[in-house]
Amino acid sequence: MTEEAILQGCLNNQPAAQQELYSRYSPKMLTVCYRFARNREDAEDMLQEGFIRVFTQIHQFQHKGSFEGWIRRIIVHTCINHLKKHKKFNDAVDISNAQNIMVREESVPSIIQAKQVIECIRTLPVGYRTVLNLFAIEGFTHREIAQMLEIEESTSRSQYTRAKAMLEQLLVQKKIILQPQRQGEWVAAAHPRF
């Protein structure tokens, strides 16, 4: 079934088209949800809520950009709303471990796809994890993130900086990256577990 046929079928409330859309896009979107969620159950809840929104808002797709990108945006917003609804974004954050850690911008994105890194991201406090996902992975600006999360833009920036620092500390502890031998120099572990 082509993407256009799926879209048209969903607009006509055809169960086969809706099932095809879900089957085609849910694995990728579950991965998106999983990055925001603390566990698989939360991720599956986010996914289900997101696809309900996709099906109810499908008439709003305007063929500007990719259909998958449009679905992804709905899923990301659903994840944010889920965190807000369940007050998970406002959980207390202990930043004592995130101070005085050197941060190099290129060290995190260069290995961001590795399963171990994603698992480390999932252990970050929810506020840090959310901002890191939205900025570094989803590509939102700090201004957009601030609007989505109803926080100050400076809060988004500081949470992102602290998230990177905390993530780097976790990556060093798990020996995914090594601490620098000289200032500014990060090295991948000799035997990474990718």
C-alpha positions as a printed NumPy array, in Angstrom:
array([[  0.   ,   0.   ,   0.   ],
       [  1.464,   3.381,  -0.968],
       [  1.734,   6.223,   1.5  ],
       [ -0.921,   8.143,  -0.456],
       [ -3.283,   5.147,  -0.371],
       [ -2.725,   4.802,   3.377],
       [ -3.396,   8.488,   3.894],
       [ -6.55 ,   8.427,   1.777],
       [ -7.788,   5.278,   3.495],
       [ -7.233,   6.814,   6.921],
       [ -9.108,   9.939,   5.833],
       [-12.01 ,   7.613,   4.944],
       [-11.718,   5.773,   8.306],
       [-10.791,   2.466,   6.656],
       [ -9.498,   0.036,   9.31 ],
       [ -7.092,  -1.673,   6.863],
       [ -5.408,   1.654,   6.057],
       [ -5.244,   2.589,   9.732],
       [ -3.654,  -0.77 ,  10.544],
       [ -1.149,  -0.342,   7.718],
       [ -0.208,   3.143,   8.936],
       [  0.256,   1.858,  12.478],
       [  2.269,  -1.177,  11.337],
       [  4.516,   0.928,   9.141],
       [  5.302,   3.752,  11.565],
       [  4.789,   2.442,  15.096],
       [  8.224,   0.757,  15.481],
       [ 10.071,   4.002,  14.705],
       [  7.692,   6.05 ,  16.823],
       [  8.01 ,   3.64 ,  19.752],
       [ 11.743,   4.354,  19.656],
       [ 10.967,   8.078,  19.902],
       [  8.606,   7.465,  22.841],
       [ 11.113,   5.194,  24.537],
       [ 13.672,   8.014,  24.644],
       [ 11.244,  10.198,  26.602],
       [  9.819,   7.461,  28.843],
       [ 11.357,   5.897,  31.904],
       [ 10.096,   2.42 ,  30.994],
       [  8.467,   0.458,  28.174],
       [  4.976,   0.732,  29.665],
       [  5.136,   4.552,  29.634],
       [  6.541,   4.483,  26.101],
       [  3.682,   2.269,  24.917],
       [  1.15 ,   4.585,  26.579],
       [  2.728,   7.559,  24.811],
       [  2.681,   5.687,  21.507],
       [ -0.967,   4.764,  21.852],
       [ -1.965,   8.331,  22.772],
       [  0.125,   9.625,  19.878],
       [ -1.495,   7.39 ,  17.285],
       [ -4.947,   8.313,  18.533],
       [ -3.971,  11.924,  17.825],
       [ -2.537,  10.977,  14.438],
       [ -5.813,   9.33 ,  13.425],
       [ -7.985,  12.149,  14.741],
       [ -5.807,  14.881,  13.204],
       [ -4.893,  13.193,   9.92 ],
       [ -7.152,  15.57 ,   8.002],
       [ -4.767,  18.37 ,   9.053],
       [ -1.779,  16.89 ,   7.173],
       [ -1.058,  19.391,   4.395],
       [  1.563,  17.487,   2.35 ],
       [  4.225,  19.984,   3.44 ],
       [  7.231,  17.918,   4.406],
       [  7.203,  14.192,   4.953],
       [  4.252,  12.294,   6.338],
       [  6.581,  10.446,   8.717],
       [  7.937,  13.777,   9.968],
       [  4.386,  14.987,  10.607],
       [  3.619,  11.808,  12.589],
       [  6.888,  12.154,  14.517],
       [  6.049,  15.716,  15.508],
       [  2.674,  14.6  ,  16.876],
       [  4.352,  11.762,  18.785],
       [  6.954,  14.119,  20.304],
       [  4.26 ,  16.573,  21.396],
       [  2.264,  13.671,  22.838],
       [  5.299,  12.567,  24.857],
       [  5.728,  16.098,  26.223],
       [  2.029,  16.325,  27.098],
       [  2.2  ,  12.907,  28.775],
       [  5.117,  14.043,  30.934],
       [  3.299,  17.251,  31.86 ],
       [  0.02 ,  15.44 ,  32.556],
       [  1.679,  13.022,  34.919],
       [  3.811,  15.772,  36.488],
       [  6.938,  13.86 ,  35.536],
       [  8.7  ,  16.858,  34.039],
       [  8.707,  18.615,  37.393],
       [ 10.473,  15.814,  39.274],
       [ 13.264,  17.031,  41.52 ],
       [ 16.715,  16.972,  39.964],
       [ 19.946,  16.406,  41.811],
       [ 22.56 ,  18.4  ,  39.952],
       [ 25.421,  17.835,  42.367],
       [ 26.937,  15.24 ,  40.033],
       [ 26.646,  17.521,  37.008],
       [ 28.919,  20.271,  38.231],
       [ 32.492,  20.82 ,  37.134],
       [ 32.309,  18.325,  34.285],
       [ 33.933,  19.336,  31.031],
       [ 31.49 ,  19.211,  28.121],
       [ 32.486,  18.859,  24.486],
       [ 29.61 ,  19.402,  22.049],
       [ 30.838,  16.878,  19.492],
       [ 31.413,  13.988,  21.926],
       [ 27.718,  13.294,  22.57 ],
       [ 26.221,  13.562,  19.056],
       [ 28.974,  11.474,  17.471],
       [ 27.814,   8.364,  19.353],
       [ 24.184,   9.241,  20.093],
       [ 22.737,   6.261,  18.19 ],
       [ 24.418,   3.575,  20.249],
       [ 22.086,   1.485,  22.385],
       [ 24.176,   2.023,  25.506],
       [ 24.029,   5.784,  25.047],
       [ 20.252,   5.706,  24.653],
       [ 20.037,   3.653,  27.844],
       [ 22.192,   6.248,  29.621],
       [ 19.95 ,   9.039,  28.323],
       [ 16.926,   7.226,  29.732],
       [ 18.48 ,   7.293,  33.223],
       [ 18.794,  11.082,  33.249],
       [ 16.296,  13.053,  35.317],
       [ 13.176,  13.568,  33.236],
       [ 13.689,  17.311,  32.714],
       [ 17.235,  16.835,  31.465],
       [ 16.27 ,  13.844,  29.329],
       [ 13.38 ,  15.721,  27.753],
       [ 15.394,  18.813,  26.837],
       [ 18.313,  16.707,  25.558],
       [ 15.99 ,  14.655,  23.344],
       [ 14.158,  17.704,  22.022],
       [ 17.299,  19.725,  21.286],
       [ 20.004,  17.224,  20.32 ],
       [ 17.895,  14.512,  18.716],
       [ 14.627,  16.085,  17.54 ],
       [ 16.257,  19.377,  16.492],
       [ 13.972,  21.849,  18.261],
       [ 15.409,  25.229,  19.262],
       [ 15.595,  26.283,  22.895],
       [ 12.861,  28.825,  22.191],
       [ 10.559,  26.081,  20.847],
       [ 11.41 ,  23.826,  23.773],
       [ 10.671,  26.611,  26.244],
       [  7.251,  27.131,  24.672],
       [  6.454,  23.404,  24.617],
       [  7.493,  22.816,  28.204],
       [  6.295,  26.18 ,  29.51 ],
       [  9.708,  27.068,  30.891],
       [ 12.153,  29.911,  30.298],
       [ 14.492,  29.642,  27.334],
       [ 17.441,  29.986,  29.741],
       [ 16.087,  27.005,  31.708],
       [ 16.066,  24.935,  28.531],
       [ 19.673,  25.919,  27.808],
       [ 20.872,  25.159,  31.336],
       [ 19.038,  21.821,  31.465],
       [ 20.592,  20.889,  28.127],
       [ 24.082,  21.8  ,  29.377],
       [ 23.56 ,  19.866,  32.607],
       [ 22.086,  16.908,  30.709],
       [ 25.161,  16.722,  28.472],
       [ 27.461,  16.923,  31.469],
       [ 25.56 ,  14.239,  33.332],
       [ 25.418,  12.051,  30.231],
       [ 29.144,  12.364,  29.676],
       [ 29.753,  11.395,  33.283],
       [ 27.554,   8.305,  32.836],
       [ 29.335,   7.415,  29.585],
       [ 32.703,   7.653,  31.33 ],
       [ 31.463,   5.532,  34.257],
       [ 30.228,   2.85 ,  31.842],
       [ 33.485,   3.072,  29.878],
       [ 31.719,   4.02 ,  26.656],
       [ 34.017,   7.024,  26.431],
       [ 37.242,   7.634,  28.303],
       [ 38.06 ,  10.706,  30.327],
       [ 40.366,  13.073,  28.503],
       [ 44.092,  12.624,  28.953],
       [ 44.51 ,  16.293,  28.079],
       [ 41.977,  19.058,  28.455],
       [ 39.415,  19.015,  25.616],
       [ 40.234,  15.519,  24.387],
       [ 37.618,  12.763,  24.654],
       [ 38.326,   9.28 ,  23.339],
       [ 36.   ,   6.359,  22.614],
       [ 36.71 ,   3.384,  24.835],
       [ 39.095,   0.802,  23.419],
       [ 36.458,  -1.912,  23.628],
       [ 33.123,  -0.137,  23.374],
       [ 30.065,  -2.292,  23.954],
       [ 28.153,  -1.079,  20.868]])
